[in-house]
Short mmCIF file of C-alpha atoms in Angstrom, two decimals:
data_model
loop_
_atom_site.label_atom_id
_atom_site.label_comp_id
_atom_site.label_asym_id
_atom_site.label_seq_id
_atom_site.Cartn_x
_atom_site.Cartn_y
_atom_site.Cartn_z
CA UNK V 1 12.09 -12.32 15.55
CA UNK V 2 13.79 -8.69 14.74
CA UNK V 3 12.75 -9.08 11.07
CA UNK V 4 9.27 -9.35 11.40
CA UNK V 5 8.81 -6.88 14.60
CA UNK V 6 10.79 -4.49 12.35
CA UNK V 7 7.58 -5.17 9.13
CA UNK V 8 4.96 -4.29 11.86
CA UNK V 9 6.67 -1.08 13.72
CA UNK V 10 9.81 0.84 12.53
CA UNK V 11 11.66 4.04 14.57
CA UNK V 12 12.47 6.35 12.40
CA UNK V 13 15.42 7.86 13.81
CA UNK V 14 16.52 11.36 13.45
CA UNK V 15 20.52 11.31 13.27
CA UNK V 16 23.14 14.41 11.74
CA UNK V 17 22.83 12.25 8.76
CA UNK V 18 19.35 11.57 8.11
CA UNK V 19 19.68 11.31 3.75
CA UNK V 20 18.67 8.42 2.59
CA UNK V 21 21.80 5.99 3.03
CA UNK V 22 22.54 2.43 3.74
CA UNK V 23 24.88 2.97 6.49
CA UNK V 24 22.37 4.94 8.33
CA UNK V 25 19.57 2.35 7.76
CA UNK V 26 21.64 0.15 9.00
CA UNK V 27 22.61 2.08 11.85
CA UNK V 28 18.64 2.97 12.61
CA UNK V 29 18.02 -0.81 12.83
CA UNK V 30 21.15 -1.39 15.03
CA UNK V 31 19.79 1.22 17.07
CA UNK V 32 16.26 0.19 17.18
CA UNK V 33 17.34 -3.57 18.18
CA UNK V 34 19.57 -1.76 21.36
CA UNK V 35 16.48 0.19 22.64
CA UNK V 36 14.40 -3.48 22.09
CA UNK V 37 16.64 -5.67 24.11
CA UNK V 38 16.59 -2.65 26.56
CA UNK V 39 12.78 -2.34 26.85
CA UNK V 40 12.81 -6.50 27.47
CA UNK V 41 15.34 -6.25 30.25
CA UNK V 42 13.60 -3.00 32.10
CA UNK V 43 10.19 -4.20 31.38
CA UNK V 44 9.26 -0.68 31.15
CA UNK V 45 7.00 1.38 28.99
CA UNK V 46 6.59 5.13 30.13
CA UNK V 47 3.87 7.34 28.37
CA UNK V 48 5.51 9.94 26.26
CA UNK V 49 7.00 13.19 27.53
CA UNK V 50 8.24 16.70 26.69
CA UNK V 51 11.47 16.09 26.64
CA UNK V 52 11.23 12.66 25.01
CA UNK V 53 9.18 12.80 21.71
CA UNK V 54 9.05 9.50 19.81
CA UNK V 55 6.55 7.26 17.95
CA UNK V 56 6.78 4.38 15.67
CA UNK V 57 5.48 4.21 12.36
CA UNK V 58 3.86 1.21 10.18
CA UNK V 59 4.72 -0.30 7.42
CA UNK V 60 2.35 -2.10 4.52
CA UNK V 61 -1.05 -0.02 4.20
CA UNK V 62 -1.60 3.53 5.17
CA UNK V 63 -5.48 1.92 6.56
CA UNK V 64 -3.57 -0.72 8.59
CA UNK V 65 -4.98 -1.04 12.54
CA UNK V 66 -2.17 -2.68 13.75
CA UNK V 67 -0.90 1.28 13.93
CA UNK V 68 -0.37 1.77 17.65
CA UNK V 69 2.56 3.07 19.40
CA UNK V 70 5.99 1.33 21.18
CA UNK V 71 6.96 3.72 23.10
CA UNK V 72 10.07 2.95 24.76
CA UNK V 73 10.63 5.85 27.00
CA UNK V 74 13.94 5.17 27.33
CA UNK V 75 15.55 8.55 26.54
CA UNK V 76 18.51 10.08 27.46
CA UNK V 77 19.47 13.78 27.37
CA UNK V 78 21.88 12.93 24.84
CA UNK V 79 19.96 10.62 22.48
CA UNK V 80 17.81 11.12 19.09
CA UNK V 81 14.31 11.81 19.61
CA UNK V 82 11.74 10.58 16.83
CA UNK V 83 8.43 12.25 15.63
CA UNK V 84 4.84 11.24 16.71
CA UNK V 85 3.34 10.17 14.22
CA UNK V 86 0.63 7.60 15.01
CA UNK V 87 -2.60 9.95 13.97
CA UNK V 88 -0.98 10.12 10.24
CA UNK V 89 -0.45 6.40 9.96
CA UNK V 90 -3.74 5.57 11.35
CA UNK V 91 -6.05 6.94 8.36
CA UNK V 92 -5.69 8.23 4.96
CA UNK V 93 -4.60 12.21 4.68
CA UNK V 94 -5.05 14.18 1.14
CA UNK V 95 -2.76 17.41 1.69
CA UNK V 96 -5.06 20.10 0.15
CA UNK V 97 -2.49 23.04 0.87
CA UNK V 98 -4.47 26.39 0.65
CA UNK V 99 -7.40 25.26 -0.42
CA UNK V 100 -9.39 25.29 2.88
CA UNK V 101 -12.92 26.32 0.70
CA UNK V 102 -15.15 23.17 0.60
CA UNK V 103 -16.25 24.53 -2.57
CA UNK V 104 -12.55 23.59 -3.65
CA UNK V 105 -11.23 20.15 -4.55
CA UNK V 106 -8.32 18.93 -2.72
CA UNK V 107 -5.10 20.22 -3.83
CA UNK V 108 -3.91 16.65 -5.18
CA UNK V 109 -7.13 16.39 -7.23
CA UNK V 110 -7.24 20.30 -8.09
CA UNK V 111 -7.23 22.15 -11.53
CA UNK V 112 -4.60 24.34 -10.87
CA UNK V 113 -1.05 23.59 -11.06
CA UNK V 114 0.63 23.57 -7.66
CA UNK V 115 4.89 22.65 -7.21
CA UNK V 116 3.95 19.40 -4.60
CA UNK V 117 6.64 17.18 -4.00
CA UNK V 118 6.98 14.04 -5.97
CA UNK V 119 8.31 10.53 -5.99
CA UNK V 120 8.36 8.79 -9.58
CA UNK V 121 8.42 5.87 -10.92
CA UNK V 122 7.68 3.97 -14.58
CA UNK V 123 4.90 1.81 -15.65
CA UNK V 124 4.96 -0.08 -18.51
CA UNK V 125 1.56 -1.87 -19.74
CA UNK V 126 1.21 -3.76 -22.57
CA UNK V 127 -1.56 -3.38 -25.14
CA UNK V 128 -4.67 -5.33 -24.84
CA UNK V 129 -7.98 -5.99 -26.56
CA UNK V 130 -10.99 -3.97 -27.23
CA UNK V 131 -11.48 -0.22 -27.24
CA UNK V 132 -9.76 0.04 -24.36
CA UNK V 133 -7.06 -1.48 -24.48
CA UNK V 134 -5.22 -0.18 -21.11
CA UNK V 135 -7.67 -0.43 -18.78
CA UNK V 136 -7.63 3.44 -17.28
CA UNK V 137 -9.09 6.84 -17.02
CA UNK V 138 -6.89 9.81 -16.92
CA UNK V 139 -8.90 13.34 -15.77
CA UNK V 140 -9.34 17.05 -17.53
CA UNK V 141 -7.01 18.73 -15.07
CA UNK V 142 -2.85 19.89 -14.96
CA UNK V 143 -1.16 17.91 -13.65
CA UNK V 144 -3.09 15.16 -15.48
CA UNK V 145 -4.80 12.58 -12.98
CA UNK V 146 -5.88 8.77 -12.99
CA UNK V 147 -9.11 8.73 -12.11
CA UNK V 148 -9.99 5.27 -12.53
CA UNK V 149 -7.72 1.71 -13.15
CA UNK V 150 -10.30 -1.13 -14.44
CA UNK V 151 -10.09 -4.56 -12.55
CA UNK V 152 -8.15 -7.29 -14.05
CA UNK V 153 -6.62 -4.53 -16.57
CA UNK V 154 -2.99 -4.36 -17.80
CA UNK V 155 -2.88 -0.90 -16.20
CA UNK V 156 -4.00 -2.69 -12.82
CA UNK V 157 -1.17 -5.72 -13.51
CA UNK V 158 1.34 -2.84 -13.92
CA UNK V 159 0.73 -1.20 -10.69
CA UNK V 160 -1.04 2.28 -11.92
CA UNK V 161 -3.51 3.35 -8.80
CA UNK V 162 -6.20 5.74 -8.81
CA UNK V 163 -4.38 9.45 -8.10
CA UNK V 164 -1.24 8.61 -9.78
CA UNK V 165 -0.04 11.82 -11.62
CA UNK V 166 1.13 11.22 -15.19
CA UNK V 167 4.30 13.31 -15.86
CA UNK V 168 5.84 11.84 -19.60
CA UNK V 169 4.05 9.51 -21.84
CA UNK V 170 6.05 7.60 -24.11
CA UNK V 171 9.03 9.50 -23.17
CA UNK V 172 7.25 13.39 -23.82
CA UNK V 173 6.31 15.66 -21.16
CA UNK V 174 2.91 15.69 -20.56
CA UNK V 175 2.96 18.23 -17.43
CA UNK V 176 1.58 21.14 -19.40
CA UNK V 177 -0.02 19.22 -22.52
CA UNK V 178 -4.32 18.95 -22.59
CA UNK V 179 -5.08 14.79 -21.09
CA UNK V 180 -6.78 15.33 -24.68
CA UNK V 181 -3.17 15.27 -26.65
CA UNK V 182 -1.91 12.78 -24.08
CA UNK V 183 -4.28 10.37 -24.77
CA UNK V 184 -3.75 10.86 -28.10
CA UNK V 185 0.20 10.54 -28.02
CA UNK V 186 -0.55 7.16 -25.99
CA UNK V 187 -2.95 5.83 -28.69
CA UNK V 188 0.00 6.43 -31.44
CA UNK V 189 2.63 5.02 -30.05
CA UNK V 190 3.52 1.59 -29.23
CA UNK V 191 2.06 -1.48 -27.99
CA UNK V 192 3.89 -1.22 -24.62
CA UNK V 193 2.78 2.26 -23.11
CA UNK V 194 5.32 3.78 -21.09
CA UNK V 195 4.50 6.50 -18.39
CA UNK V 196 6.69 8.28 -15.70
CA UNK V 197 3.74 9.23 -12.93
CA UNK V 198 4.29 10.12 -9.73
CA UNK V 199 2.53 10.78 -6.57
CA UNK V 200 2.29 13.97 -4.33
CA UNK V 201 2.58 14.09 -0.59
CA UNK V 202 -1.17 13.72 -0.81
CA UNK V 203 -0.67 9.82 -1.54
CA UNK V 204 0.52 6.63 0.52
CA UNK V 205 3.92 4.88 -0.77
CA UNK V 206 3.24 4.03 -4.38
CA UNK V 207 5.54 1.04 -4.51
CA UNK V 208 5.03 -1.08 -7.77
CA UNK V 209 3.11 -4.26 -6.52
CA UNK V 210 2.96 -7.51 -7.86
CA UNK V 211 0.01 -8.66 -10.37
CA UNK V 212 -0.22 -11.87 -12.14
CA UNK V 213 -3.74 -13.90 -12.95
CA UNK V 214 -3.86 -17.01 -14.90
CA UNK V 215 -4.84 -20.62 -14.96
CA UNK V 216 -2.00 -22.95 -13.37
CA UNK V 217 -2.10 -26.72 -12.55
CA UNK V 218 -1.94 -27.07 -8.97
CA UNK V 219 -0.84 -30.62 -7.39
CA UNK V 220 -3.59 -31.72 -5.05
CA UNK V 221 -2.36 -34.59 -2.11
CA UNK V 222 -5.31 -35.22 -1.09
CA UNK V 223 -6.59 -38.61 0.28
CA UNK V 224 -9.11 -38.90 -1.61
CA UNK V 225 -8.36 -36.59 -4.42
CA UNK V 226 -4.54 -36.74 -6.39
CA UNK V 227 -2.94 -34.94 -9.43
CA UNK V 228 -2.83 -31.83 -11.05
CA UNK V 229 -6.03 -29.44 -10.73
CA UNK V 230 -6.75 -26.47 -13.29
CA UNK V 231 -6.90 -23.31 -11.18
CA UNK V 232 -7.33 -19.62 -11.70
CA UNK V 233 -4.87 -18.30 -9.81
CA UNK V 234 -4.74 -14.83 -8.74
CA UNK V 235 -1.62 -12.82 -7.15
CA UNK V 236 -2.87 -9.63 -5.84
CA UNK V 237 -0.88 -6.05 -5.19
CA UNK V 238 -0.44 -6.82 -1.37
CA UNK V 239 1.48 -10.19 -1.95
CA UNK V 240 -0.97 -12.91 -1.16
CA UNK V 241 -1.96 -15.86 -3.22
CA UNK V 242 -5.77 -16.07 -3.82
CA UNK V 243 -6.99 -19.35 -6.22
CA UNK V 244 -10.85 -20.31 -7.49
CA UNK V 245 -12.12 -23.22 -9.43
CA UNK V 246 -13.02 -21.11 -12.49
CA UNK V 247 -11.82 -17.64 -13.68
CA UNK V 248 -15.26 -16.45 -13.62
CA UNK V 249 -15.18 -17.21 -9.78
CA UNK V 250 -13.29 -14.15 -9.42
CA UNK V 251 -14.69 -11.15 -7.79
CA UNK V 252 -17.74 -13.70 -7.19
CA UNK V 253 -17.31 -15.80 -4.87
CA UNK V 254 -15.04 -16.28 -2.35
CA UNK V 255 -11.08 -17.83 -3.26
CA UNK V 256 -10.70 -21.32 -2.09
CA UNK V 257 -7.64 -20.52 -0.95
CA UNK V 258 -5.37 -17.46 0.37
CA UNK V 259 -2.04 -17.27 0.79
CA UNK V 260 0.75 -14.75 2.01
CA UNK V 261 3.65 -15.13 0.04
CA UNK V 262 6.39 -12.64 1.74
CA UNK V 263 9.20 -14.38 2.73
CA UNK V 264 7.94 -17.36 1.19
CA UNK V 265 10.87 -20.05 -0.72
CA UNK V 266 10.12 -20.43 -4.27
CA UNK V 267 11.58 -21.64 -7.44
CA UNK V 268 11.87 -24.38 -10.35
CA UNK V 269 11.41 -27.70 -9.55
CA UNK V 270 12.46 -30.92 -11.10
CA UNK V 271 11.96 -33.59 -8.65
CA UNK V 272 8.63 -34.23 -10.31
CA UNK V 273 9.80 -34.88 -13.79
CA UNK V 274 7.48 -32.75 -15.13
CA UNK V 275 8.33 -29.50 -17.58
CA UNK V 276 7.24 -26.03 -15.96
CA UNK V 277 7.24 -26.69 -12.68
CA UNK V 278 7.69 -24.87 -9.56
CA UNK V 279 6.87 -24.40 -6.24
CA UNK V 280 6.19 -22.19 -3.59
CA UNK V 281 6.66 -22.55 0.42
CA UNK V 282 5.35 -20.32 2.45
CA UNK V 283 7.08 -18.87 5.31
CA UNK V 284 3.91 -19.95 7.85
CA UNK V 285 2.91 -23.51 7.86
CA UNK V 286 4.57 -26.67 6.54
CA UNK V 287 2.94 -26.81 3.86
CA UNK V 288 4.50 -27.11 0.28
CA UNK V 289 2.65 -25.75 -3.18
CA UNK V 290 3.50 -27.46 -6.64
CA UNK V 291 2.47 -25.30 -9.93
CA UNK V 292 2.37 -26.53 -13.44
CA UNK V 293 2.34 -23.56 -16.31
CA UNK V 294 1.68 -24.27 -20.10
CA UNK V 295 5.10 -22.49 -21.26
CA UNK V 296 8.62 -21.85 -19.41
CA UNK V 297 7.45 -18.11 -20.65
CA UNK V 298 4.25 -18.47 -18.37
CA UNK V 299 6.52 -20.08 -15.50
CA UNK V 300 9.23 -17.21 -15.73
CA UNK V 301 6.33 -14.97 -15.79
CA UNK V 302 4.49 -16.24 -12.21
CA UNK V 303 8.05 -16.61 -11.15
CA UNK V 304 9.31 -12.92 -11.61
CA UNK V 305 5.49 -11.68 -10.11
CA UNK V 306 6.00 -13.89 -7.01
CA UNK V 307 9.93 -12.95 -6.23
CA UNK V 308 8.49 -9.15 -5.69
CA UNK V 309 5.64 -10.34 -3.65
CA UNK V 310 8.71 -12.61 -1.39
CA UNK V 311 10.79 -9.69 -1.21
CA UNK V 312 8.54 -7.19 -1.17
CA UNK V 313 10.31 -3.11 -1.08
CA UNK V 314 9.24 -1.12 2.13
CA UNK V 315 8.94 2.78 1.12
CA UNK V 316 8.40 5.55 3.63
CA UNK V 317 5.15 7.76 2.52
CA UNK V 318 6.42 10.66 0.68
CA UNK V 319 5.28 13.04 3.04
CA UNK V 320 7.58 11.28 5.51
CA UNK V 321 10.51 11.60 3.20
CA UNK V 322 10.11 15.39 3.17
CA UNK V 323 9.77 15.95 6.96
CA UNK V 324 12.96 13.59 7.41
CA UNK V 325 14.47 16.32 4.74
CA UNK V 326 13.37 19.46 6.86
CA UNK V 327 14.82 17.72 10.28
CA UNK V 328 18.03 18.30 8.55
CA UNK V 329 18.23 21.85 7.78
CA UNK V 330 18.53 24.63 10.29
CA UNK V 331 15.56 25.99 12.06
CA UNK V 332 15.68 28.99 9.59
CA UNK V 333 16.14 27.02 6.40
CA UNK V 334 12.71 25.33 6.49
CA UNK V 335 11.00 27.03 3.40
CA UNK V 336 7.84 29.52 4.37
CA UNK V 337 7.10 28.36 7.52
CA UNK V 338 3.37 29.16 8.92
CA UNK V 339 4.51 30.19 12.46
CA UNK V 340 7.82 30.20 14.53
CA UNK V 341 8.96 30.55 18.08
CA UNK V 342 9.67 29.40 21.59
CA UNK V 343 6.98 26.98 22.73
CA UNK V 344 6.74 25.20 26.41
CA UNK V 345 5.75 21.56 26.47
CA UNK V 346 3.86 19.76 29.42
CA UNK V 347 6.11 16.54 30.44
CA UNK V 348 3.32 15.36 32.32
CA UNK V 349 5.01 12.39 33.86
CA UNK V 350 7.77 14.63 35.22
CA UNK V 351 4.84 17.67 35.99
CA UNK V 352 7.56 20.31 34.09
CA UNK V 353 7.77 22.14 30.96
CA UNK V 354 10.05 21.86 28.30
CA UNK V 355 11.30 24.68 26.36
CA UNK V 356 11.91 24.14 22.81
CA UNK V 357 12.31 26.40 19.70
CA UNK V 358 9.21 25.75 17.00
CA UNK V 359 8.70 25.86 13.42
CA UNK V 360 4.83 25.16 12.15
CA UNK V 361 5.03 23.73 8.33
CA UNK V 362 2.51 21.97 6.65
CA UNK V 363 0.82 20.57 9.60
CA UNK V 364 3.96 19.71 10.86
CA UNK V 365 5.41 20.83 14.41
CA UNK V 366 9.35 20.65 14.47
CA UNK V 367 10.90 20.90 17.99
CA UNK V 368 14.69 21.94 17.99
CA UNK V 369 17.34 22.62 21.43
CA UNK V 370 17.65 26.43 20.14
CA UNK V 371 17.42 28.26 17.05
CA UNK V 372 21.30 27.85 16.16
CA UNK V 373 20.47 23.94 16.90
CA UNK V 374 20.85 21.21 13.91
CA UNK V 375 19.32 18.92 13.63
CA UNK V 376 15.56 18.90 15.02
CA UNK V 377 15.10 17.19 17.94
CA UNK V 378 11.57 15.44 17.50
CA UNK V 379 8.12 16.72 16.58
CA UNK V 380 4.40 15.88 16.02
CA UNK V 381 2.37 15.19 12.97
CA UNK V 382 -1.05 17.07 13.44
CA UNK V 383 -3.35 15.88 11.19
CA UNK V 384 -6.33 15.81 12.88
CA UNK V 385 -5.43 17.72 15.75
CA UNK V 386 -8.11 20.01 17.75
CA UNK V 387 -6.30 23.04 19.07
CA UNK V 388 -8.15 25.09 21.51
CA UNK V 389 -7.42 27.26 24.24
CA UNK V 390 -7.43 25.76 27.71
CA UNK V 391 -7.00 26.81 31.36
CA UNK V 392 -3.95 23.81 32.93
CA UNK V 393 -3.14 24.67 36.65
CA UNK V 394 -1.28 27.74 37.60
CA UNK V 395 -1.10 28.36 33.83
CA UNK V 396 -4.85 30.55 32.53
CA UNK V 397 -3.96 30.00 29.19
CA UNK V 398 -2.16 26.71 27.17
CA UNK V 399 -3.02 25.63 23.97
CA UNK V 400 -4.50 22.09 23.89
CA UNK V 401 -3.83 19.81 20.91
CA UNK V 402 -6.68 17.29 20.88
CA UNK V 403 -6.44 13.83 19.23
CA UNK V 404 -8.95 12.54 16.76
CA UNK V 405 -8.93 9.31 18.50
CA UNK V 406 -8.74 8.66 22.60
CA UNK V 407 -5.82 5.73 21.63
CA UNK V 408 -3.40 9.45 20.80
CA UNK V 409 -1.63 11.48 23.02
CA UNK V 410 -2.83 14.93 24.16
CA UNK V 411 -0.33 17.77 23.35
CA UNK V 412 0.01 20.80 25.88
CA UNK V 413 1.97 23.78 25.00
CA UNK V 414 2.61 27.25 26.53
CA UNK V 415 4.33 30.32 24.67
CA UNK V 416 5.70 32.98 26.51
CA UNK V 417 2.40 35.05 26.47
CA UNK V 418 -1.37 35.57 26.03
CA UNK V 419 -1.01 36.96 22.61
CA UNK V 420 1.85 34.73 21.78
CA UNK V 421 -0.60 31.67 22.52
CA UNK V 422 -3.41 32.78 20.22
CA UNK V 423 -0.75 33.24 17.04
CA UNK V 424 0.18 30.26 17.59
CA UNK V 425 -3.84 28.86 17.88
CA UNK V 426 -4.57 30.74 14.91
CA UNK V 427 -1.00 29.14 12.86
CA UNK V 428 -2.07 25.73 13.90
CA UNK V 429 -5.30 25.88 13.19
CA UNK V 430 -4.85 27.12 9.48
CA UNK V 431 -1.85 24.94 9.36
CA UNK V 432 -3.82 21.30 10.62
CA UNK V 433 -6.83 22.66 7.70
CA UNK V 434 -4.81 21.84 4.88
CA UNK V 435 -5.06 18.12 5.51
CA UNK V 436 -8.70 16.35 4.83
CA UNK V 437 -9.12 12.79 5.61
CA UNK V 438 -8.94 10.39 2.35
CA UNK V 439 -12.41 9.70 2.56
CA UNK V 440 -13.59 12.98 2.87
CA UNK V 441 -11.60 14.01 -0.37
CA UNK V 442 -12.86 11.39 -2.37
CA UNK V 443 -16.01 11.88 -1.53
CA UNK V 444 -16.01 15.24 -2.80
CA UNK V 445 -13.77 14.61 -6.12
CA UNK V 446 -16.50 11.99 -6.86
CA UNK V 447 -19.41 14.85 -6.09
CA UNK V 448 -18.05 17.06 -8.79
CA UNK V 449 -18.34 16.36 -12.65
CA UNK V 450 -15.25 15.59 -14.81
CA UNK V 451 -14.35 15.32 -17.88
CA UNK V 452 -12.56 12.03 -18.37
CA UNK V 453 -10.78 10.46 -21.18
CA UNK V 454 -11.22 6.09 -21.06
CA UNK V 455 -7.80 4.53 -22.52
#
């Protein structure tokens, strides 16, 4: 089944045209299914090489597991390499740029204002109850930060996440305004807050998910047991279905039910003879759900939440987006690079090296033919990377790059000399610094005392 190979693992193909089109999505997939029927009929899979650089990457959650490579290895001189990526997709990376201090917060969580590149979207929450009545923080700092989005909130039904960067509020700029007079423009306006945030390369995708809770009547067809149930039903950012006896239940014990609901067939149903009903059948299993809401408001309401989670919107991480970008430009046109050059690579299955031109940016190794060549031919993601000199054969000095994790490849490169190597140890080094595992930079944002504003 293409379709649901292509949800676990996706090439991301570097063509002439690599912007963002249909036509070249479209081509990418065509191309991926060729190499696929290709792989079945060799029934080959070669380790990767110098001259063929290429990786998969997941979709869903930046924390998945299921992150481990395809690698085809079925190159030719003449086709488009890809980017190894597996290390970034396999953990959580904050991009702290030049603050390598540990006495620093990382540069998505920092105080001072930094140009990062963003991807934005709007959130619209509707007013509740109480003194709070939107359910999140936002932190003393430019750009202003979410620091914290309460459970079961309007904010959290919207899609708001922890990290999201707020950019207008009610249709004002708040990039340069105090969180103070942002909280206060939020508090004066409306009942439906709108906010344009955004997310740095710092951040997974920030896709708006689909939130609904509520109490539903669910058909039982039991043996024993027939009719409608009252349920508190709960449809969670990642698309699946959870449902407990009570609403209290929630967050206490465990769901009696869960259910994935991508690619699932739902819609009104009038078979039953019943108002506000409709139904839901999941793509796994034969088995059919029947729901019964109090309104055709509270129907259209679980309906519209459920249709995202069916059809759910795939979105590269934004750090991918802007190394896609970069593979488009000219060697020369990639903005302050860290280090550039001619580099060898070990093709270990082949026991040669492979000369390629380099450009070091942001952790970020970009392999092109020549330096008049467009577009880049491949690369590596280095987050996490050890680079250290090493002796390899005939060769006294190479520069090793080291995975975190003995499931990655090990990188060997050569420049032309001694000195050359140890600018380019030095680059890398400096360059593989600015990222800090998510953990790690959470850990120390939540070490350091803020001042927060509750909304």
């Amino acid at each position: 089944d293409l379709k649901s190979e292509m949800n676990k693992t996706r090439k991301l193909p570097l063509r002439k045209d690599t912007r963002a089109s249909d036509s070249s999505q479209e081509d990418a997939i065509d191309q991926w299914a060729r190499r696929r029927k290709q792989f079945k009929d060799s029934k080959k899979c070669s380790s990767t090489g110098g001259s063929s650089i290429n990786s998969t990457i997941t979709e869903g959650s930046i924390n998945s597991e299921d992150a481990r490579s395809v690698d085809l290895g079925l190159y030719s001189e003449n086709e488009d390499r890809g980017f190894y990526t597996e290390n970034f997709h396999s953990a959580s990376w904050v991009f702290r740029g030049d603050d390598v201090s540990p006495d620093n917060s990382p540069r998505c969580l920092s105080k001072r204002p930094r140009p990062v590149a963003i991807r934005e979207r709007t959130v619209k929450i509707a007013k509740g109850t109480g003194n709070y009545p939107w359910g999140f923080r936002i932190q003393f700092s430019k750009p202003i930060l979410v620091t914290e989005v309460d459970t079961n909130s309007a904010a959290e039904e919207a899609g708001l996440q922890v990290g999201d960067i707020l950019i207008a509020v009610n249709g004002t700029d708040v990039t340069s305004m105090p969180h103070s007079e942002a909280a206060n423009l939020a508090r004066k306006g409306p009942d439906i807050l709108t906010m344009t945030v955004g997310s740095d390369i710092s951040r997974y995708p920030n896709t708006p998910r689909p939130t609904c809770r509520g109490y539903l009547h669910k058909r039982t067809q039991s043996a024993i047991l027939k009719g409608w149930r009252k349920r508190w039903f709960v449809l969670k950012h990642n698309g699946y279905l959870h449902y407990y006896k009570h609403k209290k239940d929630e967050g206490k014990c465990r769901p009696l039910e869960v259910t994935k609901l991508e690619g699932a067939e739902i819609g009104v149903d009038t078979s039953l003879g019943k108002p506000f009903v409709f139904k839901c059948i999941p793509q796994t299993g034969n088995r059919s759900f029947y729901f019964c809401a109090t309104s055709n408001q509270e129907m259209k309401r679980w309906l519209e939440a459920m249709d995202k989670a069916v059809h759910p919107v795939h979105q590269n991480h934004v750090w991918v987006d802007v190394t896609l970008h970069n593979t488009t430009l000219p060697p020369l046109a990639i903005k302050n690079p860290e280090c550039l050059g001619l580099l060898h690579q070990l093709d270990r299955s082949k026991d040669v090296w492979i000369q390629h031109y380099c450009i070091l940016k942001d952790g970020c190794l970009y392999f092109y033919a020549t330096l008049r060549s467009t577009p880049a031919q491949g690369g590596l993601y280095l987050q996490g990377y050890i680079v250290s000199e090493q002796s390899l054969g005939s060769k006294r000095s190479v520069i090793e790059l080291k995975p975190p994790s003995e499931e990655f490849k090990t990188f060997y490169l050569c420049a032309e000399n001694v000195n050359e190597n140890k600018r380019w140890i030095t680059a890398l080094k400096a360059s593989i610094n600015k990222w800090l595992p998510l953990h790690q930079a959470i850990q120390d944002f939540m070490n350091r005392p803020l001042e927060e504003t509750r909304m």
